[in-house]
Coordinates of N, CA, C and O in Angstrom, one line a residue:
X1 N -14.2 -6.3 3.0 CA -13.3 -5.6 2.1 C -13.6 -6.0 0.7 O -13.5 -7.1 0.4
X2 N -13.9 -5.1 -0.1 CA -14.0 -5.2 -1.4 C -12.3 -5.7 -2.2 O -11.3 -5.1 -2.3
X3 N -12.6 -7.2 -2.7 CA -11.1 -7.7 -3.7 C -11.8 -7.7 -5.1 O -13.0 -7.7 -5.4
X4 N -10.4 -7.6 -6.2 CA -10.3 -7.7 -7.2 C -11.0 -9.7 -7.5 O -11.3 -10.0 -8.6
X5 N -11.1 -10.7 -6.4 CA -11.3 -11.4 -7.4 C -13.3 -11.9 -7.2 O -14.0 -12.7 -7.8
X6 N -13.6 -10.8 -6.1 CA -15.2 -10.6 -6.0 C -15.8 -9.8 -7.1 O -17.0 -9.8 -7.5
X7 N -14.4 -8.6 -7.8 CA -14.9 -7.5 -8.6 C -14.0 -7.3 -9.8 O -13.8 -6.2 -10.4
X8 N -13.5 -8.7 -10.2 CA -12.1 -8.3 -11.2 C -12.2 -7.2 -12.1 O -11.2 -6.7 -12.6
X9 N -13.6 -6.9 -12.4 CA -14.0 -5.7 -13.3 C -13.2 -4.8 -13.1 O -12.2 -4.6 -13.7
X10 N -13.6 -3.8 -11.8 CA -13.0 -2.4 -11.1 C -11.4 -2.6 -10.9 O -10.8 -1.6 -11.1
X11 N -10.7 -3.7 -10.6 CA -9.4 -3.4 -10.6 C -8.6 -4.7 -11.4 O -7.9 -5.6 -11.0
X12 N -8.9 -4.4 -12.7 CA -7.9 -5.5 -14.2 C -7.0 -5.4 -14.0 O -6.4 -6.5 -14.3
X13 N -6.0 -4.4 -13.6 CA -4.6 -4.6 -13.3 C -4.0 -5.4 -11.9 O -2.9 -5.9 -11.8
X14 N -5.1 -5.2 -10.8 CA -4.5 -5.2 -9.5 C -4.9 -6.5 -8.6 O -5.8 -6.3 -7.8
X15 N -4.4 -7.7 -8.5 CA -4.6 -8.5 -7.9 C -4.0 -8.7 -6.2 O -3.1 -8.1 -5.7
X16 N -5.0 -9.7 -5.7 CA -4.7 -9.4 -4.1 C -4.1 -10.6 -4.4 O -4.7 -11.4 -5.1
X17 N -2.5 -10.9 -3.5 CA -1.8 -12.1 -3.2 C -2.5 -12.9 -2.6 O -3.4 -12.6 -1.8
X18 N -2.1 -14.7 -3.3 CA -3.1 -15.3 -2.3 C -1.7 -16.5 -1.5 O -0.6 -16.3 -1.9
X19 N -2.0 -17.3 -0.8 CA -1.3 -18.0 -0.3 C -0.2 -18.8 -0.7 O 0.7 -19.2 -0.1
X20 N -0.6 -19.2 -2.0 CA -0.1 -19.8 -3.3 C 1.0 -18.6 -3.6 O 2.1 -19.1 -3.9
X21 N 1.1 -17.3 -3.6 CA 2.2 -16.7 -4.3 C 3.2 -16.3 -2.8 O 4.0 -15.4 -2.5
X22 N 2.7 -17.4 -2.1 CA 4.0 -16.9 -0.9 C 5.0 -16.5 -0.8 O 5.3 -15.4 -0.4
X23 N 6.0 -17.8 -1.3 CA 6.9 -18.5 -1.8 C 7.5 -17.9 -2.7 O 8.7 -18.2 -2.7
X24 N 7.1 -17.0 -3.9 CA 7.7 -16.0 -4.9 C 7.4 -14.8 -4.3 O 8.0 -14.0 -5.0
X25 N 6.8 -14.1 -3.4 CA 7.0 -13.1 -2.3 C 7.6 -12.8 -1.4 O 7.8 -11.7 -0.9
X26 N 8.2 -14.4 -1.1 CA 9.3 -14.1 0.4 C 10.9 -14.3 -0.7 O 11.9 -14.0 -0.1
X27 N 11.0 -14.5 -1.6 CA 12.0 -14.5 -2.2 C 12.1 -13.1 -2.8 O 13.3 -12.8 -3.1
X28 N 11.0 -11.9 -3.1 CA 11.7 -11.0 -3.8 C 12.4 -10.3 -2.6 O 13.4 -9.6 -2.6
X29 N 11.4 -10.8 -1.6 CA 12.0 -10.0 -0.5 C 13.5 -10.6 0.4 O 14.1 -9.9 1.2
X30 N 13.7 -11.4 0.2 CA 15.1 -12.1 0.8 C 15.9 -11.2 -0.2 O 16.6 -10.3 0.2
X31 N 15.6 -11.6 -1.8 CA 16.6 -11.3 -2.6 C 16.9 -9.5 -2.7 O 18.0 -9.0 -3.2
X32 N 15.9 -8.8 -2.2 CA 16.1 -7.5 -1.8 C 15.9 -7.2 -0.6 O 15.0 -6.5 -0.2
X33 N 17.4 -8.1 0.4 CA 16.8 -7.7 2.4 C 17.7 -6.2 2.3 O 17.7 -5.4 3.2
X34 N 18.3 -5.9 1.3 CA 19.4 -4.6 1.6 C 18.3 -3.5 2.2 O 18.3 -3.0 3.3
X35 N 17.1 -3.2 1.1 CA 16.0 -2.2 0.8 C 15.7 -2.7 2.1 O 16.2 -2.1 3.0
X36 N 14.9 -3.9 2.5 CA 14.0 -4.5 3.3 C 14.7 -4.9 4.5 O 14.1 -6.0 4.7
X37 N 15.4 -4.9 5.4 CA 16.3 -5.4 6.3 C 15.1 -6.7 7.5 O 15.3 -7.8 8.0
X38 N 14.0 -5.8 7.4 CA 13.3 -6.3 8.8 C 11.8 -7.1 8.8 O 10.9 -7.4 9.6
X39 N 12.0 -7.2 7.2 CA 10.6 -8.3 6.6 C 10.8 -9.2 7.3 O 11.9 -9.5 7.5
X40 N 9.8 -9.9 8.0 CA 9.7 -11.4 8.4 C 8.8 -12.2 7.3 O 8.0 -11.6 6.5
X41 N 9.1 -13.7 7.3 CA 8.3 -14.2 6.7 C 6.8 -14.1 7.4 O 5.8 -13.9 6.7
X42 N 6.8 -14.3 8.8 CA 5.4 -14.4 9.2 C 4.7 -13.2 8.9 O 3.6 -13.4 8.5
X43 N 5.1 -12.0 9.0 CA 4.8 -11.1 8.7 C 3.9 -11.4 7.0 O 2.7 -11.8 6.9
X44 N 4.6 -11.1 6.0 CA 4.1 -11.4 4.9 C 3.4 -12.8 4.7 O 2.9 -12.9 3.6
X45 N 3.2 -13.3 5.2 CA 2.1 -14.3 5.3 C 0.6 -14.0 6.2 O -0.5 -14.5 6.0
X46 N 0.9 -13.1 7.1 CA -0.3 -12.6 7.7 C -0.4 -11.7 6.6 O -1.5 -12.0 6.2
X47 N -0.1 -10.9 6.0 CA -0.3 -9.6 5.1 C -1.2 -10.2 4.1 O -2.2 -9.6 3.9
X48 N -1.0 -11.4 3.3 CA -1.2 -12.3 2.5 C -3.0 -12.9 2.9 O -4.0 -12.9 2.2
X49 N -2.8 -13.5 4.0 CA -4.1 -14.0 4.3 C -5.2 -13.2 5.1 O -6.3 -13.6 5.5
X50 N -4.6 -11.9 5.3 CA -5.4 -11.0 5.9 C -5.9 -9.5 4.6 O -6.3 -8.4 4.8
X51 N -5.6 -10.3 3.5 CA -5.8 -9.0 2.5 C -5.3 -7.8 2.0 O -5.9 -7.0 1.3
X52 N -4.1 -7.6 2.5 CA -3.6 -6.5 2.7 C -2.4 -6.4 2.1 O -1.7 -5.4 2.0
X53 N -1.8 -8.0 1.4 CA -1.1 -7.1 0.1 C -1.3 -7.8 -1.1 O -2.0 -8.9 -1.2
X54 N -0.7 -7.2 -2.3 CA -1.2 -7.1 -3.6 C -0.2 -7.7 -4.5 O 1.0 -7.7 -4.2
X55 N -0.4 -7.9 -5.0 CA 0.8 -9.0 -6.1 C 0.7 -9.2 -7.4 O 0.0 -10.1 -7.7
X56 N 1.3 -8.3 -8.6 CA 0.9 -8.4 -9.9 C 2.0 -7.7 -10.5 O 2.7 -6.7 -10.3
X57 N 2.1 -8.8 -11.6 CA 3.2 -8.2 -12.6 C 4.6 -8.0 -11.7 O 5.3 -7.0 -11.8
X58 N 4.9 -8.9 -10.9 CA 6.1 -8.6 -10.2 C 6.4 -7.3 -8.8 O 7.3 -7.1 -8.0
X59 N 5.0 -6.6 -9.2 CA 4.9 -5.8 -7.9 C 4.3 -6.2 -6.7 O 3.2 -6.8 -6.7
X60 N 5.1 -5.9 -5.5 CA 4.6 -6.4 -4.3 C 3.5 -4.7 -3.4 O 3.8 -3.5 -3.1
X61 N 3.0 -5.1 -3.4 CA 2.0 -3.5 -2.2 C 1.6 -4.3 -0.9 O 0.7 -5.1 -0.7
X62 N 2.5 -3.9 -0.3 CA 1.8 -4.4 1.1 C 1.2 -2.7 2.4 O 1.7 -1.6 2.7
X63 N 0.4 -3.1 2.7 CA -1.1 -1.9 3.6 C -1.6 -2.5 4.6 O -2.0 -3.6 4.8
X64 N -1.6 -1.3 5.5 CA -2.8 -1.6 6.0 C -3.4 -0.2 6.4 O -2.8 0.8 6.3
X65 N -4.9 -0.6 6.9 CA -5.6 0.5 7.1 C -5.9 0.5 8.9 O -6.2 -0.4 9.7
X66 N -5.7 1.8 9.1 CA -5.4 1.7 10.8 C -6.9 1.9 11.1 O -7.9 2.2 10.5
X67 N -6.7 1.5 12.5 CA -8.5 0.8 13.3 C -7.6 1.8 14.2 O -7.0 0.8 14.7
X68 N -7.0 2.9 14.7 CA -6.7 3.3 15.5 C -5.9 4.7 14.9 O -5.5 4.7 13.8
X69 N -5.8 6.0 16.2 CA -4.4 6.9 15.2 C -3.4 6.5 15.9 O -3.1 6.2 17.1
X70 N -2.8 6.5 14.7 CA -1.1 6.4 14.5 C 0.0 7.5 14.7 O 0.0 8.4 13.9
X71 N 0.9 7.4 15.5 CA 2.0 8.3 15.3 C 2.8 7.6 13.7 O 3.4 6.5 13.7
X72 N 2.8 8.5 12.5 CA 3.7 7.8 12.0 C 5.3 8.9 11.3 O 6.3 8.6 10.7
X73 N 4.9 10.1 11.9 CA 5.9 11.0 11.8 C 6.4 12.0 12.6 O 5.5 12.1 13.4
X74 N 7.3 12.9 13.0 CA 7.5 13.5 13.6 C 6.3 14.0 14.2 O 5.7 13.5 15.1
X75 N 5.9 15.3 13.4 CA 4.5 15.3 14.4 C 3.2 15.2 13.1 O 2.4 16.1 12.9
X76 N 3.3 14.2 12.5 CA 2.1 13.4 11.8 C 1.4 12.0 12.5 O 2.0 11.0 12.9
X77 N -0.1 12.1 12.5 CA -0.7 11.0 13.0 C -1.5 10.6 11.9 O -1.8 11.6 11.1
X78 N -1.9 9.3 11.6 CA -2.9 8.8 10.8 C -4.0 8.6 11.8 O -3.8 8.5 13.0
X79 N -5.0 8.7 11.2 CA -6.0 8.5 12.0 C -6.4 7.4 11.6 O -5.9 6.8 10.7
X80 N -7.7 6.8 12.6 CA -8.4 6.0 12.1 C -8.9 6.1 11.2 O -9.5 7.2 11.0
X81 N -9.0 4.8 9.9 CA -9.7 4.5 8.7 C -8.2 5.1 7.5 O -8.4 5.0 6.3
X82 N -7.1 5.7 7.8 CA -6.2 6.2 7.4 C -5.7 4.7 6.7 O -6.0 3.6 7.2
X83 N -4.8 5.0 5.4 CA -4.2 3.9 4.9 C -2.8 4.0 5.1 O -2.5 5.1 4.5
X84 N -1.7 3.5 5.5 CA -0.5 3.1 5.3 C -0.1 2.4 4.6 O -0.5 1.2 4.8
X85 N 1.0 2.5 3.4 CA 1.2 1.7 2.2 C 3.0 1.2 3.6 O 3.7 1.9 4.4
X86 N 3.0 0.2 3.2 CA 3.9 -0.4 4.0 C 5.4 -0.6 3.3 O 6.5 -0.4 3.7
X87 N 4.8 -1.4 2.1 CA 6.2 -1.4 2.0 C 5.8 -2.1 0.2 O 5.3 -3.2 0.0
X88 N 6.1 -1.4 -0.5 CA 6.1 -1.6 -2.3 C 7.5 -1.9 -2.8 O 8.5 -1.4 -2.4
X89 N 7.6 -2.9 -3.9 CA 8.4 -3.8 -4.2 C 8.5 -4.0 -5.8 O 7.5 -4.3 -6.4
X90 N 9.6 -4.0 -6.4 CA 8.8 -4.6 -8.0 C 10.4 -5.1 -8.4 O 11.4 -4.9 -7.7
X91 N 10.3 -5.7 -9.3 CA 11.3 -6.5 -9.9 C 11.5 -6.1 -11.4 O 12.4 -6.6 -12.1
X92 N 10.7 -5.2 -12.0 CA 11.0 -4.9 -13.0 C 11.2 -3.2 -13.6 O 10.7 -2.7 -12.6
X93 N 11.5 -2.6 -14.1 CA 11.6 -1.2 -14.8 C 10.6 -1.3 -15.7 O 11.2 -1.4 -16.8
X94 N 9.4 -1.2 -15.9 CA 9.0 -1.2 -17.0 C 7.6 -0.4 -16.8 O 6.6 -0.7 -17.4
X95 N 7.6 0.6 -16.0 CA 6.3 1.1 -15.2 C 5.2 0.7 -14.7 O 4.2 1.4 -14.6
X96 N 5.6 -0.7 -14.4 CA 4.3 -1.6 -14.0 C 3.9 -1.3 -12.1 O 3.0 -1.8 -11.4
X97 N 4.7 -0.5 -12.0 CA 5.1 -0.4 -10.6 C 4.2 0.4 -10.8 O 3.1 -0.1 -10.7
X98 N 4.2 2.0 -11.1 CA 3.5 2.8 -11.4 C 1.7 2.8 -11.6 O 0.9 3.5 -11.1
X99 N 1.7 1.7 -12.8 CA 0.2 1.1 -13.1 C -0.2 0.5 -12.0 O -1.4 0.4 -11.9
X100 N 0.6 -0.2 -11.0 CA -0.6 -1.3 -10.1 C -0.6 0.0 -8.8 O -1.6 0.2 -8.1
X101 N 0.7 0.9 -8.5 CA 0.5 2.0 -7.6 C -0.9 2.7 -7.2 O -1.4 3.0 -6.1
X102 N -1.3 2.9 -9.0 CA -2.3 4.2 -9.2 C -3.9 3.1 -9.1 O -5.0 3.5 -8.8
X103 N -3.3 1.4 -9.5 CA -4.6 1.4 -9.7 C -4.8 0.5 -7.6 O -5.7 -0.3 -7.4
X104 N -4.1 0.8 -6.8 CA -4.0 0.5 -5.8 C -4.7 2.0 -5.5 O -5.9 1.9 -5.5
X105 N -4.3 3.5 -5.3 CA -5.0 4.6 -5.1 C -6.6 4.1 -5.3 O -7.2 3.9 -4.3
X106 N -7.2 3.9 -6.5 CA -8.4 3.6 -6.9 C -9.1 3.2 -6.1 O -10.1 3.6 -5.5
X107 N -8.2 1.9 -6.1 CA -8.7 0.7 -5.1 C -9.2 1.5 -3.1 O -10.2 1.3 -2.4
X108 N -8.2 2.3 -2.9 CA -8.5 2.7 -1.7 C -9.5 3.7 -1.5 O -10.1 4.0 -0.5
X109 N -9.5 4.2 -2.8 CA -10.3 5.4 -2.9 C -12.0 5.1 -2.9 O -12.9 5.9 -2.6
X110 N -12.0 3.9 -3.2 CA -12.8 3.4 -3.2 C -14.2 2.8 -2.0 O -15.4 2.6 -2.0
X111 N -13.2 2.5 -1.0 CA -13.3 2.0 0.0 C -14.0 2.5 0.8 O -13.8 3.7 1.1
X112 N -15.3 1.9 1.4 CA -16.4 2.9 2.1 C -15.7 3.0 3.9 O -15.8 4.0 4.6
X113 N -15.1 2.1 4.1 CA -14.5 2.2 5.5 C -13.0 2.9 5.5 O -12.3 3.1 6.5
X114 N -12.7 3.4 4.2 CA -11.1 3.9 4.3 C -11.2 5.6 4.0 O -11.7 6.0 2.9
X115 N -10.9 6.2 4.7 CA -10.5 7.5 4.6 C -10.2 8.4 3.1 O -10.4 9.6 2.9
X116 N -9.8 7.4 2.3 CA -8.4 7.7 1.4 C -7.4 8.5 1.6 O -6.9 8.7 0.5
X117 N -6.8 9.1 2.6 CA -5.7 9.5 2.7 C -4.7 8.3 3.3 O -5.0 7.5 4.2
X118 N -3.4 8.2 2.5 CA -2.7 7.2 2.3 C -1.2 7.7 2.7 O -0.6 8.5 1.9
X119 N -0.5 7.3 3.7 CA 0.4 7.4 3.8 C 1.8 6.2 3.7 O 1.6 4.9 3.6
X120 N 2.9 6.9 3.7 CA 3.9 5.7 3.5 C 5.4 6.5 4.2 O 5.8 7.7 4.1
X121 N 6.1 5.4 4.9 CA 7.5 6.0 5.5 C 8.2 5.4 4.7 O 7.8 4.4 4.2
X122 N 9.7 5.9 4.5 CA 11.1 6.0 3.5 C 12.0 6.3 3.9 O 12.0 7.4 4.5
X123 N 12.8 5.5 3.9 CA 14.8 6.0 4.4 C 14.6 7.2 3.5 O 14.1 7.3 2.3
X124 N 15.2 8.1 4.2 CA 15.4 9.6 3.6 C 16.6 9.4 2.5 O 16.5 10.2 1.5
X125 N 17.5 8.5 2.6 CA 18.7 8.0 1.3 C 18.0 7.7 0.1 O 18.7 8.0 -0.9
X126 N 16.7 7.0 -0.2 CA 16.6 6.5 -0.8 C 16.1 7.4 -2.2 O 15.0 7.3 -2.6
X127 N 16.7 7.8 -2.6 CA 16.2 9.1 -3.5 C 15.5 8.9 -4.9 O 14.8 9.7 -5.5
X128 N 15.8 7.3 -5.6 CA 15.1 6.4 -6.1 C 13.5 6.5 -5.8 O 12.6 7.1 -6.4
X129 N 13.4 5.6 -4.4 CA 12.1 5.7 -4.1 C 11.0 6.6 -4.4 O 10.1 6.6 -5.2
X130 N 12.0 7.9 -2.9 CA 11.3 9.2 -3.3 C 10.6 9.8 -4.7 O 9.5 10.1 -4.9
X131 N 12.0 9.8 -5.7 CA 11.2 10.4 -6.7 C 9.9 9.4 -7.5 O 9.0 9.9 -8.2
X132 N 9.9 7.9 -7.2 CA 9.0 7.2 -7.6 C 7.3 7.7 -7.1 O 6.3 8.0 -7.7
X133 N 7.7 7.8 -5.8 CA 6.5 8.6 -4.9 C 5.8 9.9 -5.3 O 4.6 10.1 -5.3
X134 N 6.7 10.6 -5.7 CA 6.6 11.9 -6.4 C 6.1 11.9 -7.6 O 5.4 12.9 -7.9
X135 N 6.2 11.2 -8.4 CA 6.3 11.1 -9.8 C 4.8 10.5 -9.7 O 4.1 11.0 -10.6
X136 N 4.1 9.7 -8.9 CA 3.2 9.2 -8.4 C 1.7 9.6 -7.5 O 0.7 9.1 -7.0
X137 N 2.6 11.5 -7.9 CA 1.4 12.2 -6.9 C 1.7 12.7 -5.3 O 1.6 13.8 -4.9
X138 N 2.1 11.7 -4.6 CA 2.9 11.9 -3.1 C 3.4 13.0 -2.8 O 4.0 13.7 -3.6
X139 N 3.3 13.5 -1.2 CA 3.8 15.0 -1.4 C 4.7 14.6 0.1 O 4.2 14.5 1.2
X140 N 6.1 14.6 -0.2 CA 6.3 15.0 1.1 C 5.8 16.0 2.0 O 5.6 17.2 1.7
X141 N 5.6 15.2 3.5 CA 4.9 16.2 4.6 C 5.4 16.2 6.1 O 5.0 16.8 7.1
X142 N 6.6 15.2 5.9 CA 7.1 14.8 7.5 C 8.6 14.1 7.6 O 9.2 14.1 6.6
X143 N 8.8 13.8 8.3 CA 10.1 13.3 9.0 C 10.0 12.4 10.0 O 9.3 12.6 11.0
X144 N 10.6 11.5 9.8 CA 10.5 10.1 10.8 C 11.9 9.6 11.0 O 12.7 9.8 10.1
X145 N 12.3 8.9 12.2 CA 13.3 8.3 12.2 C 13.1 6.6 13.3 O 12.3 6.5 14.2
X146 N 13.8 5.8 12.9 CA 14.0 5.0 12.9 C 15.0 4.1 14.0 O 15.8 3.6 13.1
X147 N 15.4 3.6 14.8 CA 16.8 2.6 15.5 C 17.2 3.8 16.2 O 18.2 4.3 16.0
X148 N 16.2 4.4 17.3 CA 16.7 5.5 17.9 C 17.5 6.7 17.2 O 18.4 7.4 17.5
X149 N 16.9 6.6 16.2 CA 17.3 8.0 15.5 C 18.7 8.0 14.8 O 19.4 8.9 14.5
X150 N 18.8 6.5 14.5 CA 20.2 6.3 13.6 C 19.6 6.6 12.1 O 19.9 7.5 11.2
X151 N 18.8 5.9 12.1 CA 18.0 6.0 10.6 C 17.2 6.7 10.2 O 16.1 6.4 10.7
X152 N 17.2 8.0 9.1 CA 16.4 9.2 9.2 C 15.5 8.6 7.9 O 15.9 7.7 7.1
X153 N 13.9 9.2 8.0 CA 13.0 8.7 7.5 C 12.0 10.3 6.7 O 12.2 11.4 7.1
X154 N 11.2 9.9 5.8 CA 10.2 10.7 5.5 C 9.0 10.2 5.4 O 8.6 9.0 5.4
X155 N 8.3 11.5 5.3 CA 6.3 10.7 5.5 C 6.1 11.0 4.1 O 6.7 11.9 3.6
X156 N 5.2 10.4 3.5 CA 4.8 11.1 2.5 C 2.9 10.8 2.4 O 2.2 10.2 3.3
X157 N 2.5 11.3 1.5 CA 0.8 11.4 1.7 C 0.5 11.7 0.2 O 1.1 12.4 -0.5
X158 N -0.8 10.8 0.1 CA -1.5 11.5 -1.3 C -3.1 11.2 -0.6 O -3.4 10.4 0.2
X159 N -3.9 12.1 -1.1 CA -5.1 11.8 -0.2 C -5.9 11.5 -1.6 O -5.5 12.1 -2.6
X160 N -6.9 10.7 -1.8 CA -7.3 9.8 -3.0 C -8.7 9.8 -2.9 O -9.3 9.2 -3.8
X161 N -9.6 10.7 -1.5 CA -11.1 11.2 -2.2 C -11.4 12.0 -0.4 O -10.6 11.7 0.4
X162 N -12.1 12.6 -0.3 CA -12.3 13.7 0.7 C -13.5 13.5 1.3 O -14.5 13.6 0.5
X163 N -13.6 13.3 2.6 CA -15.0 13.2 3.5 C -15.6 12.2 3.0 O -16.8 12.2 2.9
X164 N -14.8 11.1 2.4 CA -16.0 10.2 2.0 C -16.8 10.3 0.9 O -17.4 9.2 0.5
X165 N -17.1 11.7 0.1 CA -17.5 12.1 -0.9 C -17.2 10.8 -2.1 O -17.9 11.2 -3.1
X166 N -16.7 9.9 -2.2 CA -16.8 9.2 -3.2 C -17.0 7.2 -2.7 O -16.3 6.6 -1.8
X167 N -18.0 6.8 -3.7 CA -18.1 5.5 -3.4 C -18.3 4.8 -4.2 O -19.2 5.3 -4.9
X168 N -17.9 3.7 -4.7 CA -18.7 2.8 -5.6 C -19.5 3.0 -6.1 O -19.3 2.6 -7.3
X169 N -20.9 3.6 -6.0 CA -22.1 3.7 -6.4 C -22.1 4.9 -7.2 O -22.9 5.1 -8.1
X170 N -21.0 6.1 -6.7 CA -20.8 7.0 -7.6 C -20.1 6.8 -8.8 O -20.4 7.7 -9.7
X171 N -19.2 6.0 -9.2 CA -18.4 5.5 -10.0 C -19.0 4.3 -11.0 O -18.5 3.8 -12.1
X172 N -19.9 4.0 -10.5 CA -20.9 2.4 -10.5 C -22.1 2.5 -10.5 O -22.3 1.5 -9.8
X173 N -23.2 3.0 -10.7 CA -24.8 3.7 -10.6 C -25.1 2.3 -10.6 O -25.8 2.1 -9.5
X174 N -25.0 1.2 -11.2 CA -25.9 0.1 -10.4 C -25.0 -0.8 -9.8 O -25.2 -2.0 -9.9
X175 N -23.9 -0.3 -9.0 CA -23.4 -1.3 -8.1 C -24.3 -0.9 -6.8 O -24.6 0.2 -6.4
X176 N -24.6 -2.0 -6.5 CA -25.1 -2.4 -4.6 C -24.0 -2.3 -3.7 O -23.4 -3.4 -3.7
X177 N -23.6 -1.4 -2.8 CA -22.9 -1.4 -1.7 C -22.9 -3.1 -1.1 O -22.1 -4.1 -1.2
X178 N -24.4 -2.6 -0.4 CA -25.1 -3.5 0.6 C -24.8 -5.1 0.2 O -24.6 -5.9 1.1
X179 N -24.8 -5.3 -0.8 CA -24.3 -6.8 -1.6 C -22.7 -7.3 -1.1 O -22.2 -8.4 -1.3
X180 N -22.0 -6.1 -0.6 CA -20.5 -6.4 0.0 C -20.7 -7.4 1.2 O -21.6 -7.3 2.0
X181 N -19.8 -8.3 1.3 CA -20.1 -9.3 2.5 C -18.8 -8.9 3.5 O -18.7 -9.5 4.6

């Protein structure tokens, strides 16, 4: 997996959490369990040591990219190499949420084993979120629910490069793929 601290060039805004920022990770998320009801700590500590979330400027992005398809909406599946944004966090108003979002798109878009289509589920109340998603490109495309169908949900999707058609090397003329470990 290509990180910001192999390539800090390609992504200056977007740092990957490292084990060290645990501990101010599991606190934004305690301090916001209303949003988050069902974070575990272990959870975000595998998320953490397995690459898959991001931590900058008070924003949290937690992902992953499926090795399998997914049911993740009424009748929406991810496929394999598909990304799921899990669960985004920030502590501040100041559109930093925004900047590490878009430069997280980048980042996936980037990705020679990821699809770039990106999906993410949302309490349907949350109308905050939603328009953040929106505002962000995202197109609602589904419906999900949740606790046997107490808690109504949406899909949303931005797709961030097509058939693969884009890679590093296109963006990069003397980056080396093959130099990825």
């Amino acid at each position: 997996m290509i990180n910001n601290q192999k390539f800090p060039n390609l992504f200056p805004y977007m740092k990957f959490a490292v084990e060290d920022d645990f501990l101010e990770i599991s606190e934004l998320f305690k301090n916001n369990r209303k949003l988050f009801p069902h974070i575990r700590m272990g959870y975000l500590l595998r998320s953490i040591q397995q690459n898959e979330c991001i931590y900058t400027d008070g924003v949290v992005i937690i992902f992953k990219i499926h090795q399998r398809t997914t049911q993740i909406g009424n009748i929406t599946k991810s496929q394999k190499s598909d990304c799921h944004l899990n669960q985004i966090l920030t502590t501040k108003n100041d559109g930093s949420a925004s900047k590490i979002l878009n430069q997280f798109f980048n980042y996936i878009s980037l990705l020679p084993h990821a699809s770039g289509v990106i999906y993410l589920n949302v309490r349907s109340e949350n109308d905050r979120a939603k328009k953040f998603y929106e505002r962000n490109g995202m197109k609602l495309i589904d419906k999900t629910s949740w606790s046997e169908g107490k808690i109504k949900g949406d899909v949303y999707q931005i797709i961030v490069k097509k058939n693969g058609s884009q890679n590093l090397e296109s963006f990069f003329p003397s980056f080396d793929a093959s130099k990825i470990v």
